[in-house]
Amino acid sequence: MLIRKPADLRYSDVTPKDTYLNRRRFMATVPAALGVLALPRRAEAVPLTFSKSSYTVDEKLTPKDDATHYNNYYEFGTQKEEPARYANTLVTSPWTVDVGGLVNKPQKYDLASVIKVAPLEERIYRMRCVEAWSMVIPWIGFPLSALLKQVEPNARAKYVAFQTLHDPKQMPRGRYAGIDLPYVEGLRLDEAMHPLALLAVGVYGETLPNQNGAPIRLVVPWKYGFKGIKSIVKITLTDKEPPSTWNITNAREYGFYSNVNPQVDHPRWTQASERRIGELFKRKTLPFNGYADQVASLYSGIDLRKFY
Ligand code: MTE
């Protein structure tokens, strides 16, 4: 097995789409040929009750099969098709989300209580990965701000830190991921309170598949996809900028802000254009991933080349 050290790690190590599709077609024929059920057990997809939100884009949805089989979830493998194959070892019930730090009312939520924080909505968001591909995803969730309001951040709270579960027993491939685990991320408090910032518990009408971050993950559509930390167990209000996994791994290439910015290239590739998964031709990348009208004011007076 190729064991990657952080220095060798190429975040852009994208499996070409044809390769992964062909591999999947081959895999699909194997169980039939052997006459056995060889596919891994998947977490049960339960329908969720939600209303449609006005936070939506009128663009063609990415096929569910692509969104659930072309993933980044390094705890379950660094190749795009691996999380769908291996994340079935993640135990998502019971689940607790510990929300604390600089708050008046710290609280431990189980999943049933966290999804009652606010009514669930379906929001169709454009998603842009730092690897220069994009998707359009129908998330189901509730605003992160609703959860933060419940715990009452105090006057010293300036940032929100997030942490993924880390259990090497459930995530044995994590030791080959080349990143420090647990996966961690962060937002400024005003970014976290923005109505677009979503805690997602479902996608395509059902509970999240494990590979997409079950049972609860962050979605921040104006930032690169790696800010969307999966399978969250801890949320901490702090007064200091929290660490974020890709910034720890390679600070020159990945900053804390990570706003989608066609004018600031990644050191190794352009961010001016992107390939929408399922499309042939590249399209231009939009500032803040097309959400500039809603979020640009959060960054007025900030040099976004310096604070990438
Ligand atoms: N969260 C954890 N815990 N581990 C990861 O490796 N990858 C990030 C983000 N959240 C990642 C994670 C990256 S790089 C991306 S692009 C998105 O999840 C991918 O989300 P998706 O697989 O649902 O498209």
Tab-separated table of C-alpha atoms and ligand atoms in Angstrom:
chain	number	residue	atom	x	y	z
A	1	MET	CA	0.000	0.000	0.000
A	2	LEU	CA	1.205	3.479	-0.789
A	3	ILE	CA	1.499	5.353	2.491
A	4	ARG	CA	1.498	9.061	1.932
A	5	LYS	CA	3.330	11.477	4.137
A	6	PRO	CA	1.913	14.993	4.339
A	7	ALA	CA	4.764	16.247	2.144
A	8	ASP	CA	3.682	13.923	-0.706
A	9	LEU	CA	0.043	14.699	-0.312
A	10	ARG	CA	-1.588	16.217	-3.330
A	11	TYR	CA	-4.958	17.611	-2.486
A	12	SER	CA	-5.598	17.854	-6.226
A	13	ASP	CA	-5.214	14.118	-6.590
A	14	VAL	CA	-8.528	13.738	-8.377
A	15	THR	CA	-9.425	10.388	-9.806
A	16	PRO	CA	-10.318	11.108	-13.425
A	17	LYS	CA	-14.063	10.784	-13.729
A	18	ASP	CA	-13.906	8.126	-16.476
A	19	THR	CA	-11.625	5.976	-14.350
A	20	TYR	CA	-13.908	6.002	-11.376
A	21	LEU	CA	-17.047	5.463	-13.451
A	22	ASN	CA	-15.470	2.496	-15.234
A	23	ARG	CA	-14.275	1.070	-11.925
A	24	ARG	CA	-17.802	1.402	-10.545
A	25	ARG	CA	-19.356	-0.289	-13.578
A	26	PHE	CA	-16.928	-3.164	-13.117
A	27	MET	CA	-17.672	-3.417	-9.384
A	28	ALA	CA	-21.389	-3.500	-10.119
A	29	THR	CA	-21.015	-6.578	-12.331
A	30	VAL	CA	-18.953	-8.545	-9.773
A	31	PRO	CA	-21.682	-9.456	-7.262
A	32	ALA	CA	-24.038	-10.533	-10.008
A	33	ALA	CA	-21.343	-12.730	-11.541
A	34	LEU	CA	-20.479	-14.314	-8.188
A	35	GLY	CA	-24.090	-14.616	-7.161
A	36	VAL	CA	-23.355	-13.082	-3.749
A	37	LEU	CA	-24.169	-9.806	-2.121
A	38	ALA	CA	-20.686	-8.323	-2.100
A	39	LEU	CA	-21.519	-4.653	-1.840
A	40	PRO	CA	-20.942	-3.020	1.540
A	41	ARG	CA	-23.833	-2.440	3.871
A	42	ARG	CA	-25.065	1.159	3.705
A	43	ALA	CA	-26.653	3.237	6.436
A	44	GLU	CA	-30.408	3.285	6.002
A	45	ALA	CA	-31.635	6.357	4.092
A	46	VAL	CA	-34.651	7.667	6.011
A	47	PRO	CA	-36.982	10.258	4.458
A	48	LEU	CA	-36.938	13.608	6.241
A	49	THR	CA	-39.733	16.133	6.728
A	50	PHE	CA	-38.743	19.511	5.332
A	51	SER	CA	-40.082	22.483	3.451
A	52	LYS	CA	-38.594	24.033	0.320
A	53	SER	CA	-36.567	27.125	1.022
A	54	SER	CA	-36.229	30.309	-0.983
A	55	TYR	CA	-32.464	29.802	-0.703
A	56	THR	CA	-32.122	28.053	-4.019
A	57	VAL	CA	-30.489	28.322	-7.422
A	58	ASP	CA	-32.241	27.594	-10.685
A	59	GLU	CA	-29.559	25.264	-12.013
A	60	LYS	CA	-29.554	21.601	-12.963
A	61	LEU	CA	-28.995	19.357	-9.948
A	62	THR	CA	-25.911	17.185	-9.939
A	63	PRO	CA	-27.048	13.547	-10.278
A	64	LYS	CA	-27.344	11.973	-6.827
A	65	ASP	CA	-25.087	9.142	-7.876
A	66	ASP	CA	-22.223	11.563	-8.588
A	67	ALA	CA	-22.745	13.551	-5.388
A	68	THR	CA	-22.696	10.363	-3.306
A	69	HIS	CA	-19.817	8.568	-5.065
A	70	TYR	CA	-17.352	11.346	-5.847
A	71	ASN	CA	-16.424	12.459	-2.353
A	72	ASN	CA	-13.688	13.836	-0.192
A	73	TYR	CA	-13.711	12.257	3.250
A	74	TYR	CA	-10.091	11.424	4.009
A	75	GLU	CA	-10.926	9.409	7.127
A	76	PHE	CA	-12.372	6.841	4.692
A	77	GLY	CA	-9.753	7.024	1.942
A	78	THR	CA	-8.146	9.668	-0.241
A	79	GLN	CA	-9.589	8.498	-3.562
A	80	LYS	CA	-12.916	9.948	-4.641
A	81	GLU	CA	-14.793	6.646	-4.766
A	82	GLU	CA	-13.433	5.308	-1.450
A	83	PRO	CA	-15.735	7.101	1.055
A	84	ALA	CA	-18.813	5.543	-0.594
A	85	ARG	CA	-17.188	2.147	-0.316
A	86	TYR	CA	-15.732	2.367	3.193
A	87	ALA	CA	-17.757	4.873	5.246
A	88	ASN	CA	-20.318	2.203	6.168
A	89	THR	CA	-18.142	1.509	9.253
A	90	LEU	CA	-19.133	4.914	10.680
A	91	VAL	CA	-21.674	4.470	13.484
A	92	THR	CA	-24.040	7.457	13.319
A	93	SER	CA	-26.440	6.496	16.081
A	94	PRO	CA	-26.310	7.317	18.934
A	95	TRP	CA	-24.648	10.676	18.120
A	96	THR	CA	-23.976	13.718	20.240
A	97	VAL	CA	-22.932	17.232	19.275
A	98	ASP	CA	-21.245	19.081	22.102
A	99	VAL	CA	-21.711	22.862	21.775
A	100	GLY	CA	-19.745	24.985	24.243
A	101	GLY	CA	-16.849	27.351	24.823
A	102	LEU	CA	-17.613	31.074	25.148
A	103	VAL	CA	-21.369	30.649	25.528
A	104	ASN	CA	-23.897	31.199	28.316
A	105	LYS	CA	-25.736	27.922	27.783
A	106	PRO	CA	-23.440	25.081	26.715
A	107	GLN	CA	-25.403	22.063	25.601
A	108	LYS	CA	-24.942	18.457	24.537
A	109	TYR	CA	-27.406	17.621	21.792
A	110	ASP	CA	-28.378	14.189	20.627
A	111	LEU	CA	-29.327	13.999	16.987
A	112	ALA	CA	-33.072	13.985	17.642
A	113	SER	CA	-32.813	17.241	19.592
A	114	VAL	CA	-30.393	18.976	17.241
A	115	ILE	CA	-32.703	18.542	14.239
A	116	LYS	CA	-35.458	20.211	16.281
A	117	VAL	CA	-33.434	23.404	16.715
A	118	ALA	CA	-35.209	24.884	13.675
A	119	PRO	CA	-37.544	23.559	10.957
A	120	LEU	CA	-35.693	21.570	8.293
A	121	GLU	CA	-35.494	23.166	4.862
A	122	GLU	CA	-34.299	22.010	1.483
A	123	ARG	CA	-31.826	24.452	-0.026
A	124	ILE	CA	-30.279	24.013	-3.434
A	125	TYR	CA	-26.710	25.317	-3.246
A	126	ARG	CA	-23.904	25.683	-5.750
A	127	MET	CA	-20.853	23.938	-4.279
A	128	ARG	CA	-17.301	24.699	-5.444
A	129	CYS	CA	-14.391	22.467	-4.508
A	130	VAL	CA	-10.886	23.966	-4.297
A	131	GLU	CA	-9.893	21.276	-6.829
A	132	ALA	CA	-11.831	23.320	-9.436
A	133	TRP	CA	-14.900	21.131	-9.857
A	134	SER	CA	-18.398	22.040	-8.766
A	135	MET	CA	-21.813	20.527	-8.108
A	136	VAL	CA	-25.382	21.706	-7.417
A	137	ILE	CA	-26.719	19.951	-4.333
A	138	PRO	CA	-30.169	19.838	-2.647
A	139	TRP	CA	-29.172	19.900	1.023
A	140	ILE	CA	-31.649	19.472	3.873
A	141	GLY	CA	-30.790	21.238	7.082
A	142	PHE	CA	-31.245	24.254	9.298
A	143	PRO	CA	-29.298	27.490	9.735
A	144	LEU	CA	-26.202	27.198	11.900
A	145	SER	CA	-27.268	30.523	13.431
A	146	ALA	CA	-30.317	28.825	15.026
A	147	LEU	CA	-28.072	26.454	16.973
A	148	LEU	CA	-25.657	29.227	17.987
A	149	LYS	CA	-28.511	31.426	19.222
A	150	GLN	CA	-29.710	28.600	21.478
A	151	VAL	CA	-26.369	28.382	23.289
A	152	GLU	CA	-25.999	32.184	23.501
A	153	PRO	CA	-22.437	33.151	22.518
A	154	ASN	CA	-21.040	35.593	25.086
A	155	ALA	CA	-19.376	38.932	24.296
A	156	ARG	CA	-15.896	37.397	24.005
A	157	ALA	CA	-16.908	34.872	21.337
A	158	LYS	CA	-15.450	35.819	17.925
A	159	TYR	CA	-15.018	32.484	16.139
A	160	VAL	CA	-16.644	29.069	15.876
A	161	ALA	CA	-14.492	25.916	15.841
A	162	PHE	CA	-15.795	22.593	14.511
A	163	GLN	CA	-14.511	19.068	14.997
A	164	THR	CA	-15.279	15.783	13.254
A	165	LEU	CA	-15.534	12.502	15.125
A	166	HIS	CA	-12.247	10.680	15.208
A	167	ASP	CA	-12.352	7.003	16.018
A	168	PRO	CA	-9.565	4.984	14.398
A	169	LYS	CA	-11.644	1.819	14.883
A	170	GLN	CA	-14.428	3.221	12.724
A	171	MET	CA	-12.003	5.101	10.459
A	172	PRO	CA	-9.047	2.740	10.008
A	173	ARG	CA	-7.986	4.399	6.734
A	174	GLY	CA	-7.558	7.706	8.551
A	175	ARG	CA	-3.968	6.830	9.492
A	176	TYR	CA	-3.011	6.861	5.807
A	177	ALA	CA	-4.806	10.135	5.066
A	178	GLY	CA	-1.705	12.309	5.455
A	179	ILE	CA	-3.613	14.885	7.515
A	180	ASP	CA	-3.819	15.292	11.271
A	181	LEU	CA	-7.073	13.953	12.671
A	182	PRO	CA	-9.618	14.807	13.923
A	183	TYR	CA	-10.538	16.981	10.958
A	184	VAL	CA	-11.128	20.522	12.231
A	185	GLU	CA	-12.538	23.704	10.699
A	186	GLY	CA	-13.569	27.170	11.732
A	187	LEU	CA	-15.527	30.278	10.836
A	188	ARG	CA	-15.627	33.816	12.110
A	189	LEU	CA	-18.726	34.239	14.287
A	190	ASP	CA	-20.357	36.657	11.820
A	191	GLU	CA	-19.783	34.169	8.967
A	192	ALA	CA	-21.290	31.415	11.099
A	193	MET	CA	-24.325	33.588	11.848
A	194	HIS	CA	-24.901	34.330	8.144
A	195	PRO	CA	-28.239	32.842	7.028
A	196	LEU	CA	-26.570	30.895	4.185
A	197	ALA	CA	-24.409	28.856	6.607
A	198	LEU	CA	-26.217	25.546	6.982
A	199	LEU	CA	-25.995	22.496	9.198
A	200	ALA	CA	-27.076	19.707	6.856
A	201	VAL	CA	-28.636	16.444	8.022
A	202	GLY	CA	-29.907	15.278	4.654
A	203	VAL	CA	-29.492	15.453	0.908
A	204	TYR	CA	-31.692	14.462	-2.066
A	205	GLY	CA	-34.701	14.117	0.254
A	206	GLU	CA	-33.114	11.625	2.655
A	207	THR	CA	-30.746	11.479	5.623
A	208	LEU	CA	-27.118	12.053	4.678
A	209	PRO	CA	-25.239	9.029	3.422
A	210	ASN	CA	-22.170	8.404	5.596
A	211	GLN	CA	-19.776	9.421	2.822
A	212	ASN	CA	-21.429	12.866	2.659
A	213	GLY	CA	-20.932	13.540	6.359
A	214	ALA	CA	-23.697	11.775	8.285
A	215	PRO	CA	-25.334	12.469	10.557
A	216	ILE	CA	-24.613	16.230	10.557
A	217	ARG	CA	-22.187	18.401	8.565
A	218	LEU	CA	-21.502	22.008	7.738
A	219	VAL	CA	-22.293	23.589	4.340
A	220	VAL	CA	-20.906	27.051	3.538
A	221	PRO	CA	-21.686	27.639	-0.137
A	222	TRP	CA	-19.550	30.764	-0.708
A	223	LYS	CA	-16.389	28.978	0.484
A	224	TYR	CA	-14.366	26.107	-0.947
A	225	GLY	CA	-15.826	22.702	-0.142
A	226	PHE	CA	-13.210	21.753	2.450
A	227	LYS	CA	-14.785	24.224	4.907
A	228	GLY	CA	-17.807	21.867	4.913
A	229	ILE	CA	-16.623	19.686	7.778
A	230	LYS	CA	-18.417	16.343	8.038
A	231	SER	CA	-19.784	14.221	10.905
A	232	ILE	CA	-19.492	16.986	13.509
A	233	VAL	CA	-19.233	16.067	17.210
A	234	LYS	CA	-18.009	19.322	18.701
A	235	ILE	CA	-18.680	23.036	18.156
A	236	THR	CA	-16.734	25.503	20.305
A	237	LEU	CA	-17.085	29.290	20.475
A	238	THR	CA	-13.647	30.882	20.875
A	239	ASP	CA	-11.900	34.249	20.911
A	240	LYS	CA	-9.035	33.081	18.638
A	241	GLU	CA	-9.001	32.023	15.006
A	242	PRO	CA	-9.475	28.234	15.155
A	243	PRO	CA	-7.172	25.807	13.353
A	244	SER	CA	-8.416	24.330	10.095
A	245	THR	CA	-7.180	21.022	8.712
A	246	TRP	CA	-5.974	22.069	5.252
A	247	ASN	CA	-4.345	25.208	6.618
A	248	ILE	CA	-2.469	23.061	9.157
A	249	THR	CA	-1.475	20.649	6.382
A	250	ASN	CA	-0.294	23.289	3.913
A	251	ALA	CA	-0.682	26.941	4.943
A	252	ARG	CA	0.809	28.270	1.711
A	253	GLU	CA	-1.964	26.664	-0.325
A	254	TYR	CA	-4.981	26.851	1.996
A	255	GLY	CA	-5.950	29.825	4.126
A	256	PHE	CA	-8.463	30.205	6.938
A	257	TYR	CA	-11.005	32.164	4.890
A	258	SER	CA	-11.090	30.024	1.732
A	259	ASN	CA	-13.717	32.168	0.052
A	260	VAL	CA	-14.283	31.133	-3.568
A	261	ASN	CA	-12.227	33.711	-5.473
A	262	PRO	CA	-11.578	33.462	-9.224
A	263	GLN	CA	-8.890	36.133	-8.870
A	264	VAL	CA	-6.697	34.282	-6.413
A	265	ASP	CA	-5.212	31.190	-8.010
A	266	HIS	CA	-4.190	28.176	-6.036
A	267	PRO	CA	-0.357	28.037	-6.236
A	268	ARG	CA	-0.638	24.977	-8.494
A	269	TRP	CA	-3.714	25.686	-10.626
A	270	THR	CA	-6.158	28.390	-11.677
A	271	GLN	CA	-9.317	29.135	-9.734
A	272	ALA	CA	-10.756	31.253	-12.564
A	273	SER	CA	-12.789	28.387	-14.002
A	274	GLU	CA	-14.309	25.112	-12.892
A	275	ARG	CA	-15.746	21.910	-14.282
A	276	ARG	CA	-19.338	21.285	-13.210
A	277	ILE	CA	-19.494	17.528	-12.620
A	278	GLY	CA	-21.513	16.031	-15.486
A	279	GLU	CA	-20.621	18.803	-17.950
A	280	LEU	CA	-18.028	18.753	-20.705
A	281	PHE	CA	-16.952	22.363	-20.904
A	282	LYS	CA	-15.503	24.482	-18.152
A	283	ARG	CA	-17.418	27.464	-16.832
A	284	LYS	CA	-16.193	30.655	-15.207
A	285	THR	CA	-15.967	30.650	-11.441
A	286	LEU	CA	-17.984	33.405	-9.802
A	287	PRO	CA	-16.739	35.525	-6.875
A	288	PHE	CA	-17.975	33.985	-3.627
A	289	ASN	CA	-19.313	31.157	-5.803
A	290	GLY	CA	-22.165	33.373	-7.005
A	291	TYR	CA	-23.219	34.457	-3.495
A	292	ALA	CA	-21.421	37.833	-3.554
A	293	ASP	CA	-24.635	39.858	-3.176
A	294	GLN	CA	-25.363	38.082	0.095
A	295	VAL	CA	-21.889	37.758	1.639
A	296	ALA	CA	-19.403	40.277	0.148
A	297	SER	CA	-20.232	42.812	2.886
A	298	LEU	CA	-18.779	40.412	5.481
A	299	TYR	CA	-15.360	41.141	3.992
A	300	SER	CA	-15.464	44.868	3.279
A	301	GLY	CA	-12.088	46.437	4.026
A	302	ILE	CA	-10.299	43.070	3.970
A	303	ASP	CA	-7.591	42.305	1.404
A	304	LEU	CA	-8.895	38.997	0.074
A	305	ARG	CA	-5.570	38.262	-1.667
A	306	LYS	CA	-3.817	38.305	1.678
A	307	PHE	CA	-6.647	36.654	3.588
A	308	TYR	CA	-7.288	33.793	1.120
B	1	MTE	N1	-14.757	16.533	6.474
B	1	MTE	C1	-13.991	15.559	7.016
B	1	MTE	N2	-14.208	15.187	8.276
B	1	MTE	N3	-13.002	14.932	6.313
B	1	MTE	C2	-12.712	15.299	5.020
B	1	MTE	O1	-11.786	14.726	4.411
B	1	MTE	N4	-13.265	16.769	3.150
B	1	MTE	C3	-13.714	18.128	2.824
B	1	MTE	C4	-15.144	18.400	3.296
B	1	MTE	N5	-15.341	17.888	4.648
B	1	MTE	C5	-13.497	16.340	4.420
B	1	MTE	C6	-14.546	16.928	5.188
B	1	MTE	C7	-13.612	18.405	1.401
B	1	MTE	S1	-12.029	18.553	0.806
B	1	MTE	C8	-14.699	18.576	0.604
B	1	MTE	S2	-14.520	19.121	-0.992
B	1	MTE	C9	-16.055	18.292	1.082
B	1	MTE	O2	-16.061	17.777	2.411
B	1	MTE	C10	-16.682	17.253	0.167
B	1	MTE	O3	-18.014	17.019	0.511
B	1	MTE	P1	-18.855	15.961	-0.356
B	1	MTE	O4	-18.076	14.684	-0.373
B	1	MTE	O5	-20.176	15.835	0.316
B	1	MTE	O6	-18.958	16.552	-1.746
